[in-house]
mmCIF file of C-alpha atoms in Angstrom:
data_model
loop_
_atom_site.group_PDB
_atom_site.id
_atom_site.type_symbol
_atom_site.label_atom_id
_atom_site.label_comp_id
_atom_site.label_asym_id
_atom_site.label_seq_id
_atom_site.Cartn_x
_atom_site.Cartn_y
_atom_site.Cartn_z
ATOM 1 C CA MET A 1 0.000 0.000 0.000
ATOM 2 C CA PHE A 2 2.674 2.522 0.990
ATOM 3 C CA LEU A 3 4.561 2.031 -2.283
ATOM 4 C CA THR A 4 1.507 3.204 -4.224
ATOM 5 C CA PHE A 5 0.466 5.858 -1.710
ATOM 6 C CA PRO A 6 3.755 7.110 -0.170
ATOM 7 C CA ASP A 7 2.184 10.357 1.052
ATOM 8 C CA ASP A 8 -0.536 8.559 3.018
ATOM 9 C CA GLU A 9 0.819 7.745 6.482
ATOM 10 C CA LYS A 10 -2.114 5.421 7.182
ATOM 11 C CA THR A 11 -0.678 2.930 4.696
ATOM 12 C CA TYR A 12 2.794 2.675 6.250
ATOM 13 C CA GLU A 13 2.070 -0.224 8.607
ATOM 14 C CA MET A 14 -0.807 -1.893 6.758
ATOM 15 C CA ASP A 15 -0.315 -5.634 6.321
ATOM 16 C CA ASN A 16 -3.915 -6.831 5.903
ATOM 17 C CA GLN A 17 -4.573 -5.400 2.426
ATOM 18 C CA HIS A 18 -2.384 -4.807 -0.611
ATOM 19 C CA MET A 19 -2.181 -3.439 -4.132
ATOM 20 C CA VAL A 20 -1.733 -5.451 -7.325
ATOM 21 C CA GLY A 21 -0.007 -2.940 -9.543
ATOM 22 C CA ASP A 22 -1.107 0.652 -9.067
ATOM 23 C CA ASN A 23 -4.827 0.181 -9.616
ATOM 24 C CA LEU A 24 -6.210 -2.966 -7.960
ATOM 25 C CA LEU A 25 -6.645 -3.111 -4.173
ATOM 26 C CA ILE A 26 -7.122 -6.530 -2.527
ATOM 27 C CA LYS A 27 -8.566 -7.097 0.949
ATOM 28 C CA PRO A 28 -8.165 -10.821 1.790
ATOM 29 C CA ILE A 29 -10.589 -12.674 4.056
ATOM 30 C CA THR A 30 -8.419 -14.040 6.863
ATOM 31 C CA ASP A 31 -10.769 -14.910 9.737
ATOM 32 C CA GLN A 32 -12.931 -18.022 9.949
ATOM 33 C CA GLY A 33 -16.627 -17.272 9.577
ATOM 34 C CA GLN A 34 -15.981 -13.649 8.669
ATOM 35 C CA SER A 35 -19.108 -12.052 7.179
ATOM 36 C CA GLU A 36 -18.051 -8.403 6.940
ATOM 37 C CA ILE A 37 -14.823 -6.600 6.143
ATOM 38 C CA SER A 38 -13.583 -3.075 6.653
ATOM 39 C CA VAL A 39 -11.131 -1.812 4.063
ATOM 40 C CA TYR A 40 -9.156 1.408 3.804
ATOM 41 C CA LEU A 41 -9.549 3.156 0.441
ATOM 42 C CA PRO A 42 -7.188 6.145 0.140
ATOM 43 C CA THR A 43 -9.255 9.271 -0.382
ATOM 44 C CA ILE A 44 -6.857 10.596 -3.017
ATOM 45 C CA SER A 45 -8.806 8.434 -5.499
ATOM 46 C CA ASN A 46 -12.344 7.252 -6.100
ATOM 47 C CA TRP A 47 -12.957 3.490 -6.115
ATOM 48 C CA TYR A 48 -15.169 0.802 -7.659
ATOM 49 C CA ASN A 49 -16.104 -2.698 -6.528
ATOM 50 C CA TYR A 50 -14.467 -5.024 -9.062
ATOM 51 C CA MET A 51 -17.195 -7.680 -8.905
ATOM 52 C CA THR A 52 -20.266 -5.430 -9.064
ATOM 53 C CA LYS A 53 -18.627 -2.557 -11.008
ATOM 54 C CA GLU A 54 -20.423 -0.135 -8.657
ATOM 55 C CA ALA A 55 -18.788 2.982 -7.232
ATOM 56 C CA VAL A 56 -18.085 2.622 -3.512
ATOM 57 C CA GLN A 57 -18.362 5.449 -1.014
ATOM 58 C CA PRO A 58 -15.940 5.263 1.936
ATOM 59 C CA ASP A 59 -16.374 7.630 4.860
ATOM 60 C CA GLU A 60 -14.359 10.822 5.229
ATOM 61 C CA ASN A 61 -11.471 8.836 6.706
ATOM 62 C CA GLY A 62 -11.374 6.374 3.805
ATOM 63 C CA ASN A 63 -12.961 3.463 5.674
ATOM 64 C CA TYR A 64 -15.473 1.266 3.862
ATOM 65 C CA SER A 65 -17.402 -1.756 5.149
ATOM 66 C CA MET A 66 -19.112 -4.457 3.117
ATOM 67 C CA LYS A 67 -20.690 -7.878 3.555
ATOM 68 C CA THR A 68 -18.628 -10.809 2.344
ATOM 69 C CA ASP A 69 -17.914 -14.516 2.807
ATOM 70 C CA LEU A 70 -15.020 -16.939 2.467
ATOM 71 C CA ARG A 71 -15.819 -17.542 -1.208
ATOM 72 C CA THR A 72 -15.405 -13.872 -2.096
ATOM 73 C CA VAL A 73 -12.162 -11.890 -2.221
ATOM 74 C CA PRO A 74 -12.979 -8.158 -2.086
ATOM 75 C CA VAL A 75 -11.212 -6.358 -4.941
ATOM 76 C CA PHE A 76 -11.446 -2.633 -5.673
ATOM 77 C CA ILE A 77 -10.502 -0.694 -8.805
ATOM 78 C CA ARG A 78 -8.887 2.704 -8.493
ATOM 79 C CA GLY A 79 -10.645 5.449 -10.406
ATOM 80 C CA GLY A 80 -8.612 6.864 -13.282
ATOM 81 C CA SER A 81 -7.284 3.502 -14.477
ATOM 82 C CA ILE A 82 -7.514 1.474 -17.694
ATOM 83 C CA ILE A 83 -6.859 -2.236 -17.209
ATOM 84 C CA PRO A 84 -6.405 -4.610 -20.199
ATOM 85 C CA GLN A 85 -7.849 -8.025 -19.335
ATOM 86 C CA ARG A 86 -8.198 -11.519 -20.737
ATOM 87 C CA LEU A 87 -11.319 -13.031 -19.218
ATOM 88 C CA ARG A 88 -11.425 -16.554 -20.623
ATOM 89 C CA HIS A 89 -10.487 -19.241 -18.092
ATOM 90 C CA ARG A 90 -7.555 -21.346 -19.296
ATOM 91 C CA ARG A 91 -5.221 -23.965 -17.862
ATOM 92 C CA SER A 92 -2.164 -21.768 -18.436
ATOM 93 C CA SER A 93 -1.125 -18.327 -19.633
ATOM 94 C CA GLN A 94 0.306 -19.912 -22.794
ATOM 95 C CA ALA A 95 -3.162 -21.231 -23.643
ATOM 96 C CA MET A 96 -4.456 -17.646 -23.425
ATOM 97 C CA LYS A 97 -1.954 -16.379 -25.972
ATOM 98 C CA HIS A 98 -4.494 -15.673 -28.719
ATOM 99 C CA ASP A 99 -7.467 -14.778 -26.527
ATOM 100 C CA PRO A 100 -9.079 -11.363 -27.120
ATOM 101 C CA TYR A 101 -8.816 -8.483 -24.686
ATOM 102 C CA THR A 102 -11.281 -6.439 -22.685
ATOM 103 C CA LEU A 103 -10.370 -2.863 -21.763
ATOM 104 C CA LEU A 104 -11.794 -2.038 -18.331
ATOM 105 C CA ILE A 105 -11.962 1.741 -17.895
ATOM 106 C CA ALA A 106 -12.640 3.112 -14.398
ATOM 107 C CA LEU A 107 -13.216 6.857 -14.621
ATOM 108 C CA ASP A 108 -11.906 9.239 -11.993
ATOM 109 C CA GLU A 109 -13.766 12.275 -10.689
ATOM 110 C CA LYS A 110 -12.726 14.230 -13.804
ATOM 111 C CA ASN A 111 -14.127 11.484 -16.071
ATOM 112 C CA GLU A 112 -10.626 10.590 -17.198
ATOM 113 C CA ALA A 113 -8.526 7.420 -17.109
ATOM 114 C CA TYR A 114 -5.087 6.167 -18.141
ATOM 115 C CA GLY A 115 -3.481 2.746 -18.491
ATOM 116 C CA GLU A 116 -0.618 0.832 -20.060
ATOM 117 C CA PHE A 117 -0.258 -2.433 -21.965
ATOM 118 C CA TYR A 118 2.867 -4.517 -22.532
ATOM 119 C CA SER A 119 3.208 -7.854 -24.331
ATOM 120 C CA ASP A 120 5.985 -10.009 -25.741
ATOM 121 C CA ASP A 121 6.268 -13.673 -26.750
ATOM 122 C CA GLY A 122 6.403 -14.730 -23.099
ATOM 123 C CA LYS A 123 9.185 -17.277 -23.551
ATOM 124 C CA SER A 124 12.358 -15.761 -25.012
ATOM 125 C CA PHE A 125 14.722 -12.837 -24.468
ATOM 126 C CA ASP A 126 13.719 -11.256 -27.772
ATOM 127 C CA TYR A 127 12.209 -8.321 -25.882
ATOM 128 C CA GLN A 128 15.825 -7.148 -25.497
ATOM 129 C CA ARG A 129 15.781 -6.583 -29.261
ATOM 130 C CA SER A 130 12.530 -4.612 -29.039
ATOM 131 C CA PHE A 131 10.297 -7.562 -29.958
ATOM 132 C CA TYR A 132 7.343 -6.391 -27.907
ATOM 133 C CA VAL A 133 4.297 -4.155 -27.939
ATOM 134 C CA TYR A 134 4.088 -1.322 -25.394
ATOM 135 C CA ARG A 135 1.046 0.940 -25.499
ATOM 136 C CA SER A 136 -0.616 3.592 -23.392
ATOM 137 C CA PHE A 137 -4.369 4.199 -23.353
ATOM 138 C CA LYS A 138 -6.002 7.483 -22.430
ATOM 139 C CA PHE A 139 -9.637 8.437 -21.936
ATOM 140 C CA ALA A 140 -10.368 12.170 -21.754
ATOM 141 C CA ASN A 141 -13.099 14.449 -23.064
ATOM 142 C CA ASN A 142 -15.160 11.338 -23.906
ATOM 143 C CA VAL A 143 -12.487 10.080 -26.323
ATOM 144 C CA LEU A 144 -10.370 6.917 -25.969
ATOM 145 C CA THR A 145 -7.002 6.846 -27.756
ATOM 146 C CA SER A 146 -3.834 4.741 -27.860
ATOM 147 C CA SER A 147 -0.204 5.793 -28.260
ATOM 148 C CA LYS A 148 3.162 4.053 -28.477
ATOM 149 C CA PHE A 149 5.913 4.254 -25.877
ATOM 150 C CA LYS A 150 9.533 4.663 -26.882
ATOM 151 C CA SER A 151 11.719 1.565 -26.923
ATOM 152 C CA LEU A 152 12.408 -0.040 -23.536
ATOM 153 C CA THR A 153 15.899 -1.038 -24.667
ATOM 154 C CA ASP A 154 18.899 0.675 -26.191
ATOM 155 C CA VAL A 155 19.121 -1.870 -29.020
ATOM 156 C CA ALA A 156 16.378 -0.540 -31.263
ATOM 157 C CA GLU A 157 14.381 2.647 -31.533
ATOM 158 C CA THR A 158 11.110 1.045 -32.597
ATOM 159 C CA GLU A 159 9.248 -2.211 -32.236
ATOM 160 C CA ASP A 160 10.181 -4.896 -34.729
ATOM 161 C CA GLU A 161 7.454 -5.069 -37.358
ATOM 162 C CA SER A 162 7.692 -8.849 -37.785
ATOM 163 C CA GLU A 163 6.989 -9.358 -34.083
ATOM 164 C CA LEU A 164 4.026 -7.015 -34.246
ATOM 165 C CA LEU A 165 2.432 -9.437 -36.682
ATOM 166 C CA LEU A 166 2.549 -12.142 -34.008
ATOM 167 C CA ILE A 167 0.812 -9.981 -31.409
ATOM 168 C CA SER A 168 -2.505 -9.553 -33.183
ATOM 169 C CA GLU A 169 -5.196 -10.243 -30.604
ATOM 170 C CA ARG A 170 -8.328 -8.169 -30.981
ATOM 171 C CA VAL A 171 -10.138 -6.092 -28.389
ATOM 172 C CA GLU A 172 -13.568 -7.693 -28.040
ATOM 173 C CA ARG A 173 -15.149 -5.204 -25.658
ATOM 174 C CA ILE A 174 -14.622 -1.992 -23.724
ATOM 175 C CA VAL A 175 -16.301 -1.581 -20.336
ATOM 176 C CA ILE A 176 -16.538 1.924 -18.868
ATOM 177 C CA LEU A 177 -17.322 2.438 -15.176
ATOM 178 C CA GLY A 178 -18.579 5.718 -13.768
ATOM 179 C CA MET A 179 -20.280 7.057 -16.903
ATOM 180 C CA ASN A 180 -23.975 7.894 -16.854
ATOM 181 C CA GLY A 181 -25.287 5.534 -19.498
ATOM 182 C CA ALA A 182 -28.575 7.414 -19.768
ATOM 183 C CA ASN A 183 -26.676 10.340 -21.299
ATOM 184 C CA VAL A 184 -24.893 8.274 -23.958
ATOM 185 C CA LYS A 185 -26.493 8.756 -27.364
ATOM 186 C CA GLY A 186 -23.957 6.814 -29.393
ATOM 187 C CA VAL A 187 -20.405 5.492 -29.735
ATOM 188 C CA ARG A 188 -18.271 6.048 -32.815
ATOM 189 C CA ILE A 189 -14.847 4.798 -33.874
ATOM 190 C CA ASN A 190 -12.480 6.508 -36.282
ATOM 191 C CA TYR A 191 -10.252 3.714 -37.595
ATOM 192 C CA ASN A 192 -7.797 4.517 -40.389
ATOM 193 C CA GLY A 193 -9.956 7.529 -41.235
ATOM 194 C CA TYR A 194 -13.078 5.392 -41.558
ATOM 195 C CA MET A 195 -15.985 6.347 -39.270
ATOM 196 C CA LYS A 196 -18.272 3.657 -37.887
ATOM 197 C CA ASP A 197 -20.990 3.552 -35.241
ATOM 198 C CA LEU A 198 -20.436 0.885 -32.587
ATOM 199 C CA GLU A 199 -22.907 -1.209 -30.647
ATOM 200 C CA PHE A 200 -23.096 -0.407 -26.947
ATOM 201 C CA SER A 201 -25.296 -1.310 -24.000
ATOM 202 C CA MET A 202 -26.013 -0.103 -20.481
ATOM 203 C CA ASP A 203 -25.838 -2.509 -17.547
ATOM 204 C CA GLU A 204 -29.335 -3.524 -16.447
ATOM 205 C CA ASN A 205 -28.394 -3.271 -12.775
ATOM 206 C CA ASN A 206 -26.081 -0.273 -12.942
ATOM 207 C CA SER A 207 -26.758 2.639 -15.278
ATOM 208 C CA ASN A 208 -23.224 3.947 -14.702
ATOM 209 C CA VAL A 209 -21.652 1.037 -16.583
ATOM 210 C CA ILE A 210 -21.624 0.891 -20.379
ATOM 211 C CA THR A 211 -20.178 -1.850 -22.589
ATOM 212 C CA ILE A 212 -18.933 -1.287 -26.133
ATOM 213 C CA LYS A 213 -18.927 -4.509 -28.147
ATOM 214 C CA ASN A 214 -16.495 -5.513 -30.901
ATOM 215 C CA PRO A 215 -14.823 -2.135 -31.512
ATOM 216 C CA GLY A 216 -12.923 -3.675 -34.426
ATOM 217 C CA PHE A 217 -9.265 -3.007 -33.650
ATOM 218 C CA GLU A 218 -6.350 -5.054 -32.366
ATOM 219 C CA ILE A 219 -4.580 -4.364 -29.086
ATOM 220 C CA LYS A 220 -1.418 -3.219 -30.913
ATOM 221 C CA ASP A 221 -3.172 -0.808 -33.295
ATOM 222 C CA LEU A 222 -2.578 2.939 -33.050
ATOM 223 C CA ASN A 223 -4.620 4.538 -35.822
ATOM 224 C CA TRP A 224 -7.984 4.650 -34.038
ATOM 225 C CA LYS A 225 -9.982 6.683 -31.567
ATOM 226 C CA ILE A 226 -13.352 6.014 -29.965
ATOM 227 C CA GLU A 227 -15.727 8.842 -29.107
ATOM 228 C CA ILE A 228 -18.647 8.710 -26.694
ATOM 229 C CA ILE A 229 -21.477 10.916 -27.978
ATOM 230 C CA ASN A 230 -23.727 12.565 -25.383
#
């Protein structure tokens, strides 16, 4: 916790909850028969329940309580994050190699979000020769875009084009948390200069969650932007 929130003294001695990366907070169930947990959610950010996708409201001190059981691990998403996911259950990560991605976007209080994506072949040292894909995603002003990071190594200035052909998994859906679905009139993608309306839906149980289906680009692509029309 303190590595992600070094200015928050409350996190310095916490050992009963932890972060996975910068944007997922885990509160394990550790007591037998436990039916309720209390978790500390730093007030510097807004937060969402990962399972329900609902915004959570801690008190002024950052404390939040919720019902739970031993079959549920409470997970919370930090507002302002974009998390690439593969959601199909497989026996190994290698078996997931060609599975499509979902982009989970959790908006902050400014209705913005940012995230990163990195992928290589997962088995060799070819990443040292820039055989990888490294992208950043940004959502601002109701527009989602992607950009390319500079090379992670000193060997090459750009990603090797032959390796890019191997990393070709598509994005099958985009899920946006914290957006009032009732205000969304449409979703449009500009891909290689071609404009297309996309199918989207609002969660039946939570009007602040919208899902964009089959946006039509691959995770490595750069020449696209998606606009939410209100």
